[in-house]
Amino acid sequence: MNTITLGIIEDDELIQESLNAFFDAQPEIECVQISSSVEDFLTSIKSLKKLPEIILLDINLLGMSGIKGIPLLLNELPKVDIIMLTTFEDNDSIYKALCAGACSYLSKKTPLKKIKEAIEVVSKGGSYMSPSIARKIVNTFAPKQHKSNLLTPRQKEIVAEIVDGKSYKMIANDLFVSIDTVRTHIKNIYKALEINSKAELIRKSYDNEL
Amino acid sequence: MNTITLGIIEDDELIQESLNAFFDAQPEIECVQISSSVEDFLTSIKSLKKLPEIILLDINLLGMSGIKGIPLLLNELPKVDIIMLTTFEDNDSIYKALCAGACSYLSKKTPLKKIKEAIEVVSKGGSYMSPSIARKIVNTFAPKQHKSNLLTPRQKEIVAEIVDGKSYKMIANDLFVSIDTVRTHIKNIYKALEINSKAELIRKSYDNEL
DNA sequence: ATTAAAATCACATCTTAATGTGATTGTACA
DNA sequence: TGTACAATCACATTAAGATGTGATTTTAAT
């Protein structure tokens, strides 16, 4: 197994040193650049022989924030994997970092051994995150429980088929009813939602408005 | 620590039995209901004294799919946490399951010990997922600079109108061209995207596939 | 027992969408 | 200076969708 080249962007000197000392002792990982800011890091890498494959990135930095730096880092190093290493664990920071292109998100409380593990996992094409952060991430997908009772269960079935791209005829077949029944359902759905076209129905469905 | 009550929905008898035997031997986890389908499960829980706090759910089931079953399960058991346990590891299945409200996603290849660990993590309010699945999940956030050149700028304008719920006639009016021109554009769009209905077009548009 | 709501089906009518063939114009590129 | 492509329009046909009126049946609630 090849050594993994690592970059660190972290403005707390204590943490910098602690990480540096730790990775120095790990033959699998070679720390090729440590900077206190994204700006410095971007300048420094121009004169490096070995480029980092993975970057540990803090959010609260001097100069631009780690999150704003992600696109710039990815622009300079398109193949790099970015692991956030930060004290912030709020949904918003996590969400923004991932949307910007980070591939993993760790709390600074994470033990060094786990950080190393995360680096190895990411290097193999995976992603590591703590259970609590993972939960926050999956929660961003979860349905926003509108649960409006505008539509009956049967009507919702019909909507699902429509959204799936089925024609009335196909729906009738799938649900074992006549096409006229499908028509009637759709008439009622349109009345209930105060719309009058399939396009609006699909939009509402995608926007979770039913 | 209290025992965790568990439900299992899985139609493969071998896996059912293997899970059942394993959890029988775990004092921390009590399996209160095993069913082969979501439908059965929903019927069965009505007569249970102890309700499951966590459900292991397969996707490929007899009757309705596990993914379609998630909303129904959450409806009956609003506090339940659902862990997908499935062979499917494609982005789409993962994404749909999480959007439907699953809180964790495991491959069937996961060792029993890890499944138990996942259950305990979820029971504590976290989420467990394997590195490869975690990576797929974070990738759904990442910026997708597809910017596919499948459609010309004019065609994209037409699509925008369609998605907005406009009819051909309205589009023709908005863009100051004849309705036949709109028709031709749409014909070409359908050909380019290899689809043949408005519904599919709207879906692709919402799913960022253009 | 009555009522209300949900789901089913039929028939009719009109509008919109899907698809094919064919043509013209302008622009960009080799 | 062709040629490829985007954008425009016309005509025609078949399929699908939208909408109205009216009716039956089953089930849940009053």
CSV table of C-alpha atoms (C1' of nucleotides) in Angstrom, one decimal:
chain,number,residue,atom,x,y,z
A,1,MET,CA,0.0,0.0,0.0
A,2,ASN,CA,1.2,3.4,-1.0
A,3,THR,CA,1.5,6.2,1.6
A,4,ILE,CA,-1.3,8.7,1.5
A,5,THR,CA,-0.3,12.3,1.0
A,6,LEU,CA,-2.1,14.7,3.4
A,7,GLY,CA,-2.7,18.4,3.6
A,8,ILE,CA,-3.8,20.2,6.8
A,9,ILE,CA,-5.5,23.5,7.0
A,10,GLU,CA,-5.9,24.5,10.6
A,11,ASP,CA,-5.2,27.7,12.4
A,12,ASP,CA,-4.9,26.4,16.0
A,13,GLU,CA,-1.2,25.8,16.5
A,14,LEU,CA,-1.7,23.3,19.2
A,15,ILE,CA,-3.9,21.1,17.0
A,16,GLN,CA,-1.6,21.7,14.1
A,17,GLU,CA,1.3,20.3,16.1
A,18,SER,CA,-0.6,17.5,17.6
A,19,LEU,CA,-1.8,16.4,14.2
A,20,ASN,CA,1.7,16.8,12.7
A,21,ALA,CA,3.3,14.8,15.4
A,22,PHE,CA,0.8,12.1,15.2
A,23,PHE,CA,1.0,11.7,11.4
A,24,ASP,CA,4.8,11.8,11.5
A,25,ALA,CA,4.6,8.6,13.5
A,26,GLN,CA,2.3,7.0,10.9
A,27,PRO,CA,4.2,5.4,8.0
A,28,GLU,CA,1.0,5.1,6.0
A,29,ILE,CA,0.4,8.8,5.9
A,30,GLU,CA,2.7,11.6,4.9
A,31,CYS,CA,1.8,15.1,5.7
A,32,VAL,CA,3.0,17.2,2.8
A,33,GLN,CA,1.6,20.6,3.7
A,34,ILE,CA,0.3,22.3,6.8
A,35,SER,CA,-1.2,25.8,6.6
A,36,SER,CA,-3.1,28.1,8.8
A,37,SER,CA,-5.4,29.4,6.1
A,38,VAL,CA,-6.8,28.4,2.7
A,39,GLU,CA,-5.0,31.3,1.1
A,40,ASP,CA,-1.6,30.2,2.4
A,41,PHE,CA,-2.3,26.6,1.5
A,42,LEU,CA,-3.2,27.5,-2.1
A,43,THR,CA,0.0,29.5,-2.4
A,44,SER,CA,2.1,26.8,-0.9
A,45,ILE,CA,1.0,23.9,-3.0
A,46,LYS,CA,2.4,25.6,-6.1
A,47,SER,CA,5.9,24.7,-5.0
A,48,LEU,CA,5.2,21.2,-3.7
A,49,LYS,CA,6.6,18.1,-5.5
A,50,LYS,CA,4.0,15.8,-3.8
A,51,LEU,CA,0.4,17.1,-3.9
A,52,PRO,CA,-2.0,16.1,-1.2
A,53,GLU,CA,-4.6,13.4,-2.0
A,54,ILE,CA,-6.6,14.3,1.1
A,55,ILE,CA,-7.0,17.6,3.0
A,56,LEU,CA,-8.1,18.0,6.6
A,57,LEU,CA,-9.9,21.3,6.7
A,58,ASP,CA,-11.1,23.4,9.6
A,59,ILE,CA,-14.0,25.8,9.2
A,60,ASN,CA,-13.1,28.6,11.5
A,61,LEU,CA,-10.0,30.0,9.9
A,62,LEU,CA,-8.2,33.3,9.6
A,63,GLY,CA,-9.2,34.7,6.2
A,64,MET,CA,-11.8,32.8,4.3
A,65,SER,CA,-13.8,30.2,6.0
A,66,GLY,CA,-13.0,26.5,5.3
A,67,ILE,CA,-16.4,26.2,3.7
A,68,LYS,CA,-15.8,29.0,1.2
A,69,GLY,CA,-12.4,27.6,0.6
A,70,ILE,CA,-13.7,24.2,-0.6
A,71,PRO,CA,-14.5,25.2,-4.1
A,72,LEU,CA,-11.1,26.9,-4.5
A,73,LEU,CA,-9.3,23.9,-3.2
A,74,LEU,CA,-11.2,21.6,-5.5
A,75,ASN,CA,-10.5,23.9,-8.4
A,76,GLU,CA,-6.7,23.7,-7.8
A,77,LEU,CA,-6.7,20.0,-6.8
A,78,PRO,CA,-9.7,18.5,-8.6
A,79,LYS,CA,-8.9,15.0,-7.4
A,80,VAL,CA,-8.5,15.9,-3.7
A,81,ASP,CA,-10.8,14.5,-1.1
A,82,ILE,CA,-11.7,17.0,1.6
A,83,ILE,CA,-12.4,15.9,5.2
A,84,MET,CA,-13.8,18.6,7.4
A,85,LEU,CA,-12.3,18.6,10.9
A,86,THR,CA,-14.1,21.2,13.0
A,87,THR,CA,-15.9,22.0,16.2
A,88,PHE,CA,-19.0,23.0,14.4
A,89,GLU,CA,-21.6,20.3,14.3
A,90,ASP,CA,-24.7,22.3,13.4
A,91,ASN,CA,-26.8,21.1,10.5
A,92,ASP,CA,-26.1,24.1,8.5
A,93,SER,CA,-22.3,23.9,8.6
A,94,ILE,CA,-22.5,20.2,7.8
A,95,TYR,CA,-24.9,20.7,5.0
A,96,LYS,CA,-23.0,23.6,3.4
A,97,ALA,CA,-19.7,21.8,3.6
A,98,LEU,CA,-21.0,18.7,1.9
A,99,CYS,CA,-22.8,20.8,-0.8
A,100,ALA,CA,-19.5,22.6,-1.4
A,101,GLY,CA,-17.9,19.3,-2.1
A,102,ALA,CA,-16.4,18.0,1.2
A,103,CYS,CA,-16.6,14.2,1.3
A,104,SER,CA,-16.4,13.6,5.0
A,105,TYR,CA,-17.1,15.5,8.2
A,106,LEU,CA,-15.4,15.0,11.6
A,107,SER,CA,-15.7,16.6,15.0
A,108,LYS,CA,-12.5,17.9,16.5
A,109,LYS,CA,-13.3,15.7,19.4
A,110,THR,CA,-12.6,12.7,17.2
A,111,PRO,CA,-9.6,10.7,18.6
A,112,LEU,CA,-6.5,10.8,16.4
A,113,LYS,CA,-6.8,7.1,15.7
A,114,LYS,CA,-10.3,7.6,14.3
A,115,ILE,CA,-9.1,10.5,12.2
A,116,LYS,CA,-6.4,8.3,10.7
A,117,GLU,CA,-9.1,5.6,10.1
A,118,ALA,CA,-11.2,8.2,8.4
A,119,ILE,CA,-8.3,9.2,6.1
A,120,GLU,CA,-7.8,5.6,5.2
A,121,VAL,CA,-11.4,5.1,4.5
A,122,VAL,CA,-11.7,8.2,2.3
A,123,SER,CA,-8.5,7.2,0.5
A,124,LYS,CA,-10.2,4.0,-0.4
A,125,GLY,CA,-13.2,5.9,-1.9
A,126,GLY,CA,-15.4,5.8,1.1
A,127,SER,CA,-16.6,8.3,3.6
A,128,TYR,CA,-16.4,8.2,7.4
A,129,MET,CA,-18.6,10.1,9.7
A,130,SER,CA,-19.6,9.8,13.3
A,131,PRO,CA,-23.0,8.4,14.2
A,132,SER,CA,-24.4,11.7,15.3
A,133,ILE,CA,-23.2,13.5,12.3
A,134,ALA,CA,-24.4,10.7,10.0
A,135,ARG,CA,-27.9,11.1,11.6
A,136,LYS,CA,-27.9,14.8,11.0
A,137,ILE,CA,-27.0,14.2,7.4
A,138,VAL,CA,-29.7,11.6,6.8
A,139,ASN,CA,-32.2,13.8,8.5
A,140,THR,CA,-31.8,16.4,5.8
A,141,PHE,CA,-33.3,13.9,3.4
A,142,ALA,CA,-36.2,13.0,5.6
A,143,PRO,CA,-39.8,14.0,4.7
A,144,LYS,CA,-40.9,17.3,6.1
A,145,GLN,CA,-44.1,15.7,7.5
A,146,HIS,CA,-46.6,17.9,5.8
A,147,LYS,CA,-48.9,15.0,5.7
A,148,SER,CA,-51.7,17.1,4.2
A,149,ASN,CA,-54.9,15.2,4.0
A,150,LEU,CA,-55.9,16.8,0.8
A,151,LEU,CA,-55.8,13.5,-1.0
A,152,THR,CA,-57.2,10.1,-0.1
A,153,PRO,CA,-54.9,7.1,-0.1
A,154,ARG,CA,-56.2,5.9,-3.5
A,155,GLN,CA,-55.7,9.4,-4.9
A,156,LYS,CA,-52.1,9.3,-3.7
A,157,GLU,CA,-51.6,6.0,-5.5
A,158,ILE,CA,-52.8,7.6,-8.7
A,159,VAL,CA,-50.5,10.6,-8.2
A,160,ALA,CA,-47.6,8.3,-7.7
A,161,GLU,CA,-48.3,6.6,-11.0
A,162,ILE,CA,-48.7,10.0,-12.8
A,163,VAL,CA,-45.4,11.2,-11.3
A,164,ASP,CA,-43.8,8.0,-12.5
A,165,GLY,CA,-44.7,8.9,-16.0
A,166,LYS,CA,-47.5,6.5,-16.6
A,167,SER,CA,-50.4,7.3,-18.9
A,168,TYR,CA,-54.0,6.9,-17.8
A,169,LYS,CA,-54.2,3.6,-19.7
A,170,MET,CA,-51.2,2.2,-17.9
A,171,ILE,CA,-52.5,3.4,-14.5
A,172,ALA,CA,-55.8,1.7,-15.2
A,173,ASN,CA,-53.9,-1.5,-16.0
A,174,ASP,CA,-51.6,-1.2,-13.0
A,175,LEU,CA,-54.4,-0.6,-10.5
A,176,PHE,CA,-56.9,-3.0,-12.1
A,177,VAL,CA,-59.6,-0.4,-12.7
A,178,SER,CA,-61.1,1.1,-15.8
A,179,ILE,CA,-59.6,4.1,-17.5
A,180,ASP,CA,-62.8,6.1,-16.6
A,181,THR,CA,-62.1,5.5,-13.0
A,182,VAL,CA,-58.7,6.8,-13.4
A,183,ARG,CA,-60.1,9.8,-15.1
A,184,THR,CA,-62.5,10.4,-12.3
A,185,HIS,CA,-59.8,10.2,-9.7
A,186,ILE,CA,-57.7,12.6,-11.5
A,187,LYS,CA,-60.6,15.0,-11.9
A,188,ASN,CA,-61.1,14.9,-8.1
A,189,ILE,CA,-57.4,15.3,-7.5
A,190,TYR,CA,-57.3,18.3,-9.7
A,191,LYS,CA,-60.3,19.8,-7.9
A,192,ALA,CA,-58.8,19.1,-4.5
A,193,LEU,CA,-55.5,20.6,-5.4
A,194,GLU,CA,-57.0,23.4,-7.5
A,195,ILE,CA,-54.9,22.7,-10.5
A,196,ASN,CA,-55.7,21.6,-14.0
A,197,SER,CA,-52.7,19.8,-15.5
A,198,LYS,CA,-50.4,17.0,-15.0
A,199,ALA,CA,-47.4,19.3,-15.1
A,200,GLU,CA,-48.7,21.2,-12.0
A,201,LEU,CA,-49.4,17.9,-10.3
A,202,ILE,CA,-45.9,16.6,-10.8
A,203,ARG,CA,-44.4,19.9,-9.6
A,204,LYS,CA,-46.4,19.8,-6.4
A,205,SER,CA,-45.5,16.3,-5.9
A,206,TYR,CA,-41.8,17.0,-6.3
A,207,ASP,CA,-42.0,20.0,-4.1
A,208,ASN,CA,-43.6,18.0,-1.3
A,209,GLU,CA,-46.7,20.0,-1.4
A,210,LEU,CA,-49.0,17.1,-0.9
B,1,MET,CA,-29.8,-0.3,29.6
B,2,ASN,CA,-33.2,-1.4,28.4
B,3,THR,CA,-33.5,-4.0,25.7
B,4,ILE,CA,-34.2,-2.6,22.2
B,5,THR,CA,-37.3,-3.9,20.6
B,6,LEU,CA,-36.8,-4.9,16.9
B,7,GLY,CA,-39.0,-5.6,13.9
B,8,ILE,CA,-37.8,-7.4,10.8
B,9,ILE,CA,-39.3,-7.3,7.3
B,10,GLU,CA,-37.5,-9.6,5.0
B,11,ASP,CA,-38.8,-12.2,2.6
B,12,ASP,CA,-35.8,-14.4,2.3
B,13,GLU,CA,-36.4,-17.2,4.8
B,14,LEU,CA,-32.7,-18.0,5.3
B,15,ILE,CA,-31.9,-14.5,6.2
B,16,GLN,CA,-35.0,-14.2,8.4
B,17,GLU,CA,-33.9,-17.3,10.3
B,18,SER,CA,-30.3,-16.2,10.5
B,19,LEU,CA,-31.3,-12.8,11.9
B,20,ASN,CA,-33.8,-14.3,14.3
B,21,ALA,CA,-31.3,-16.8,15.6
B,22,PHE,CA,-28.7,-14.2,16.1
B,23,PHE,CA,-30.9,-11.7,17.9
B,24,ASP,CA,-32.3,-14.5,20.1
B,25,ALA,CA,-28.8,-14.8,21.5
B,26,GLN,CA,-28.5,-11.1,22.1
B,27,PRO,CA,-29.9,-10.0,25.5
B,28,GLU,CA,-29.8,-6.3,24.5
B,29,ILE,CA,-32.1,-6.8,21.5
B,30,GLU,CA,-35.6,-8.4,21.4
B,31,CYS,CA,-37.1,-9.2,18.1
B,32,VAL,CA,-40.8,-8.7,18.5
B,33,GLN,CA,-42.0,-9.3,15.0
B,34,ILE,CA,-40.7,-10.8,11.8
B,35,SER,CA,-42.7,-10.5,8.6
B,36,SER,CA,-42.2,-11.3,5.0
B,37,SER,CA,-43.9,-8.2,3.7
B,38,VAL,CA,-44.8,-4.7,4.7
B,39,GLU,CA,-48.5,-5.6,4.4
B,40,ASP,CA,-48.1,-8.5,6.8
B,41,PHE,CA,-46.1,-6.5,9.2
B,42,LEU,CA,-48.6,-3.7,9.4
B,43,THR,CA,-51.4,-6.3,10.2
B,44,SER,CA,-49.3,-8.1,12.7
B,45,ILE,CA,-48.3,-5.2,14.8
B,46,LYS,CA,-51.9,-4.4,15.7
B,47,SER,CA,-51.9,-7.4,18.0
B,48,LEU,CA,-48.5,-6.8,19.6
B,49,LYS,CA,-48.0,-5.8,23.2
B,50,LYS,CA,-44.5,-4.5,22.6
B,51,LEU,CA,-44.0,-2.4,19.6
B,52,PRO,CA,-40.7,-2.2,17.7
B,53,GLU,CA,-38.5,0.8,18.3
B,54,ILE,CA,-36.4,-0.1,15.3
B,55,ILE,CA,-37.2,-2.0,12.0
B,56,LEU,CA,-34.8,-3.7,9.7
B,57,LEU,CA,-36.4,-3.4,6.3
B,58,ASP,CA,-35.6,-5.1,3.0
B,59,ILE,CA,-36.4,-3.4,-0.3
B,60,ASN,CA,-37.1,-6.3,-2.6
B,61,LEU,CA,-40.2,-7.8,-1.0
B,62,LEU,CA,-43.3,-9.6,-2.1
B,63,GLY,CA,-46.1,-7.1,-2.4
B,64,MET,CA,-45.0,-3.5,-2.0
B,65,SER,CA,-41.4,-2.5,-2.0
B,66,GLY,CA,-39.7,-1.7,1.2
B,67,ILE,CA,-39.2,1.9,0.0
B,68,LYS,CA,-42.9,2.4,-0.7
B,69,GLY,CA,-43.6,0.8,2.7
B,70,ILE,CA,-41.6,3.3,4.7
B,71,PRO,CA,-44.2,6.0,4.8
B,72,LEU,CA,-46.8,3.5,5.8
B,73,LEU,CA,-44.7,2.1,8.6
B,74,LEU,CA,-43.9,5.6,9.9
B,75,ASN,CA,-47.5,6.4,9.8
B,76,GLU,CA,-48.4,3.5,12.0
B,77,LEU,CA,-45.3,3.8,14.2
B,78,PRO,CA,-44.3,7.5,14.1
B,79,LYS,CA,-41.4,7.0,16.5
B,80,VAL,CA,-39.8,4.0,14.8
B,81,ASP,CA,-36.4,4.2,13.3
B,82,ILE,CA,-36.0,2.3,10.1
B,83,ILE,CA,-32.8,0.7,9.0
B,84,MET,CA,-32.7,-0.5,5.4
B,85,LEU,CA,-31.0,-3.9,5.0
B,86,THR,CA,-30.8,-4.7,1.4
B,87,THR,CA,-28.7,-5.9,-1.5
B,88,PHE,CA,-29.4,-2.8,-3.5
B,89,GLU,CA,-26.6,-0.2,-3.2
B,90,ASP,CA,-27.4,2.0,-6.1
B,91,ASN,CA,-27.6,5.7,-5.5
B,92,ASP,CA,-31.2,5.8,-6.4
B,93,SER,CA,-32.4,3.2,-3.9
B,94,ILE,CA,-30.4,4.8,-1.1
B,95,TYR,CA,-31.6,8.3,-1.9
B,96,LYS,CA,-35.2,7.2,-2.2
B,97,ALA,CA,-35.1,5.3,1.1
B,98,LEU,CA,-33.6,8.2,3.0
B,99,CYS,CA,-36.0,10.6,1.5
B,100,ALA,CA,-38.9,8.4,2.5
B,101,GLY,CA,-37.6,8.5,6.0
B,102,ALA,CA,-35.2,5.6,6.6
B,103,CYS,CA,-32.5,6.7,9.0
B,104,SER,CA,-29.8,4.2,8.2
B,105,TYR,CA,-28.8,2.0,5.2
B,106,LEU,CA,-27.0,-1.3,5.4
B,107,SER,CA,-25.8,-3.8,2.8
B,108,LYS,CA,-26.9,-7.4,3.4
B,109,LYS,CA,-23.3,-8.3,3.3
B,110,THR,CA,-22.9,-6.5,6.6
B,111,PRO,CA,-21.8,-8.9,9.3
B,112,LEU,CA,-24.4,-9.6,12.0
B,113,LYS,CA,-22.2,-8.0,14.6
B,114,LYS,CA,-22.1,-4.8,12.6
B,115,ILE,CA,-25.9,-5.0,12.2
B,116,LYS,CA,-26.2,-5.2,15.9
B,117,GLU,CA,-23.8,-2.3,16.3
B,118,ALA,CA,-25.9,-0.3,13.8
B,119,ILE,CA,-29.1,-1.0,15.8
B,120,GLU,CA,-27.5,0.2,19.0
B,121,VAL,CA,-26.1,3.3,17.3
B,122,VAL,CA,-29.5,4.1,15.9
B,123,SER,CA,-31.2,3.4,19.2
B,124,LYS,CA,-29.0,6.1,20.7
B,125,GLY,CA,-30.1,8.6,18.1
B,126,GLY,CA,-27.3,8.2,15.7
B,127,SER,CA,-27.0,6.6,12.3
B,128,TYR,CA,-24.7,4.0,11.0
B,129,MET,CA,-23.6,3.4,7.5
B,130,SER,CA,-20.8,1.7,5.7
B,131,PRO,CA,-18.0,3.9,4.2
B,132,SER,CA,-19.1,3.1,0.7
B,133,ILE,CA,-22.7,3.9,1.3
B,134,ALA,CA,-21.7,7.0,3.3
B,135,ARG,CA,-19.7,8.2,0.3
B,136,LYS,CA,-22.7,7.7,-2.0
B,137,ILE,CA,-24.8,9.7,0.3
B,138,VAL,CA,-22.4,12.6,0.6
B,139,ASN,CA,-22.0,12.6,-3.1
B,140,THR,CA,-25.6,13.4,-3.6
B,141,PHE,CA,-24.9,16.8,-2.0
B,142,ALA,CA,-21.8,17.5,-4.0
B,143,PRO,CA,-22.0,20.0,-6.8
B,144,LYS,CA,-22.8,18.3,-10.0
B,145,GLN,CA,-21.3,20.3,-12.8
B,146,HIS,CA,-23.0,18.2,-15.4
B,147,LYS,CA,-24.1,21.1,-17.5
B,148,SER,CA,-24.8,18.5,-20.1
B,149,ASN,CA,-24.9,19.8,-23.6
B,150,LEU,CA,-27.8,17.5,-24.5
B,151,LEU,CA,-30.1,20.5,-25.1
B,152,THR,CA,-29.5,23.8,-26.8
B,153,PRO,CA,-30.2,27.0,-25.0
B,154,ARG,CA,-33.5,27.4,-26.8
B,155,GLN,CA,-34.5,23.9,-25.9
B,156,LYS,CA,-33.7,24.6,-22.3
B,157,GLU,CA,-36.1,27.6,-22.4
B,158,ILE,CA,-38.8,25.4,-23.7
B,159,VAL,CA,-38.2,22.9,-21.0
B,160,ALA,CA,-38.3,25.6,-18.4
B,161,GLU,CA,-41.8,26.6,-19.6
B,162,ILE,CA,-43.0,23.0,-19.7
B,163,VAL,CA,-41.8,22.4,-16.2
B,164,ASP,CA,-43.6,25.6,-15.2
B,165,GLY,CA,-46.8,24.0,-16.3
B,166,LYS,CA,-47.3,25.9,-19.5
B,167,SER,CA,-49.2,24.4,-22.5
B,168,TYR,CA,-47.7,24.4,-26.0
B,169,LYS,CA,-50.0,27.3,-26.8
B,170,MET,CA,-48.8,29.4,-23.9
B,171,ILE,CA,-45.2,28.6,-24.6
B,172,ALA,CA,-45.7,29.7,-28.2
B,173,ASN,CA,-47.1,33.0,-26.9
B,174,ASP,CA,-44.4,33.6,-24.3
B,175,LEU,CA,-41.6,32.9,-26.8
B,176,PHE,CA,-43.2,34.7,-29.7
B,177,VAL,CA,-43.1,31.7,-32.0
B,178,SER,CA,-45.7,29.5,-33.6
B,179,ILE,CA,-47.1,26.5,-31.8
B,180,ASP,CA,-45.6,24.3,-34.6
B,181,THR,CA,-42.2,25.6,-33.7
B,182,VAL,CA,-42.8,24.7,-30.1
B,183,ARG,CA,-43.9,21.2,-31.2
B,184,THR,CA,-40.8,20.8,-33.2
B,185,HIS,CA,-38.6,21.8,-30.3
B,186,ILE,CA,-40.3,19.4,-28.1
B,187,LYS,CA,-40.0,16.6,-30.6
B,188,ASN,CA,-36.3,17.3,-30.8
B,189,ILE,CA,-36.0,17.5,-27.0
B,190,TYR,CA,-37.7,14.2,-26.6
B,191,LYS,CA,-35.4,12.6,-29.2
B,192,ALA,CA,-32.3,14.0,-27.5
B,193,LEU,CA,-33.4,12.8,-24.1
B,194,GLU,CA,-34.9,9.6,-25.4
B,195,ILE,CA,-38.2,10.1,-23.7
B,196,ASN,CA,-41.7,10.5,-24.9
B,197,SER,CA,-43.8,12.3,-22.4
B,198,LYS,CA,-44.0,15.6,-20.5
B,199,ALA,CA,-44.1,13.7,-17.3
B,200,GLU,CA,-40.6,12.2,-17.9
B,201,LEU,CA,-39.3,15.5,-19.0
B,202,ILE,CA,-40.4,17.2,-15.8
B,203,ARG,CA,-39.0,14.3,-13.8
B,204,LYS,CA,-35.6,14.6,-15.5
B,205,SER,CA,-35.6,18.3,-15.0
B,206,TYR,CA,-36.4,18.0,-11.3
B,207,ASP,CA,-33.8,15.3,-10.9
B,208,ASN,CA,-31.1,17.5,-12.5
B,209,GLU,CA,-30.6,15.1,-15.3
B,210,LEU,CA,-30.3,17.8,-17.9
C,1,DA,C1',-80.9,3.7,10.0
C,2,DT,C1',-79.2,7.6,7.7
C,3,DT,C1',-75.6,10.1,5.9
C,4,DA,C1',-71.1,11.1,4.0
C,5,DA,C1',-67.2,9.9,1.8
C,6,DA,C1',-64.5,7.0,-1.1
C,7,DA,C1',-64.0,4.2,-5.0
C,8,DT,C1',-65.8,2.4,-8.9
C,9,DC,C1',-67.6,2.8,-13.9
C,10,DA,C1',-70.0,4.9,-18.3
C,11,DC,C1',-70.6,8.2,-22.0
C,12,DA,C1',-69.6,12.4,-24.2
C,13,DT,C1',-66.9,16.3,-25.8
C,14,DC,C1',-63.2,19.2,-26.4
C,15,DT,C1',-58.4,20.3,-25.9
C,16,DT,C1',-53.7,19.2,-25.7
C,17,DA,C1',-49.9,16.3,-26.6
C,18,DA,C1',-47.1,13.2,-29.4
C,19,DT,C1',-45.1,12.1,-33.8
C,20,DG,C1',-44.1,12.1,-38.8
C,21,DT,C1',-42.7,14.4,-43.0
C,22,DG,C1',-41.0,18.2,-45.1
C,23,DA,C1',-39.2,23.0,-45.8
C,24,DT,C1',-36.7,27.7,-45.0
C,25,DT,C1',-33.3,30.7,-43.0
C,26,DG,C1',-29.2,32.0,-40.7
C,27,DT,C1',-24.8,31.1,-38.6
C,28,DA,C1',-20.6,28.9,-37.5
C,29,DC,C1',-17.0,26.0,-38.8
C,30,DA,C1',-13.8,23.3,-41.6
D,1,DT,C1',-18.1,27.1,-50.1
D,2,DG,C1',-20.2,23.4,-48.6
D,3,DT,C1',-22.1,21.2,-44.5
D,4,DA,C1',-23.9,20.8,-40.1
D,5,DC,C1',-26.9,22.5,-36.8
D,6,DA,C1',-30.1,25.6,-34.5
D,7,DA,C1',-34.3,27.7,-35.0
D,8,DT,C1',-38.3,28.6,-37.4
D,9,DC,C1',-42.9,27.2,-39.6
D,10,DA,C1',-46.7,24.1,-42.0
D,11,DC,C1',-49.8,20.2,-42.4
D,12,DA,C1',-51.6,15.9,-40.9
D,13,DT,C1',-52.8,12.1,-37.8
D,14,DT,C1',-53.2,9.4,-33.8
D,15,DA,C1',-53.0,9.2,-28.8
D,16,DA,C1',-53.7,11.1,-24.4
D,17,DG,C1',-55.5,14.4,-21.2
D,18,DA,C1',-59.1,17.5,-19.2
D,19,DT,C1',-63.8,18.2,-17.9
D,20,DG,C1',-68.9,17.5,-17.4
D,21,DT,C1',-72.9,14.8,-16.0
D,22,DG,C1',-74.6,11.0,-13.8
D,23,DA,C1',-74.7,6.5,-11.3
D,24,DT,C1',-73.7,2.3,-8.2
D,25,DT,C1',-71.4,0.2,-4.2
D,26,DT,C1',-68.9,-0.3,-0.1
D,27,DT,C1',-67.5,1.4,4.2
D,28,DA,C1',-67.1,4.5,8.2
D,29,DA,C1',-69.2,7.7,11.1
D,30,DT,C1',-73.4,9.9,13.3
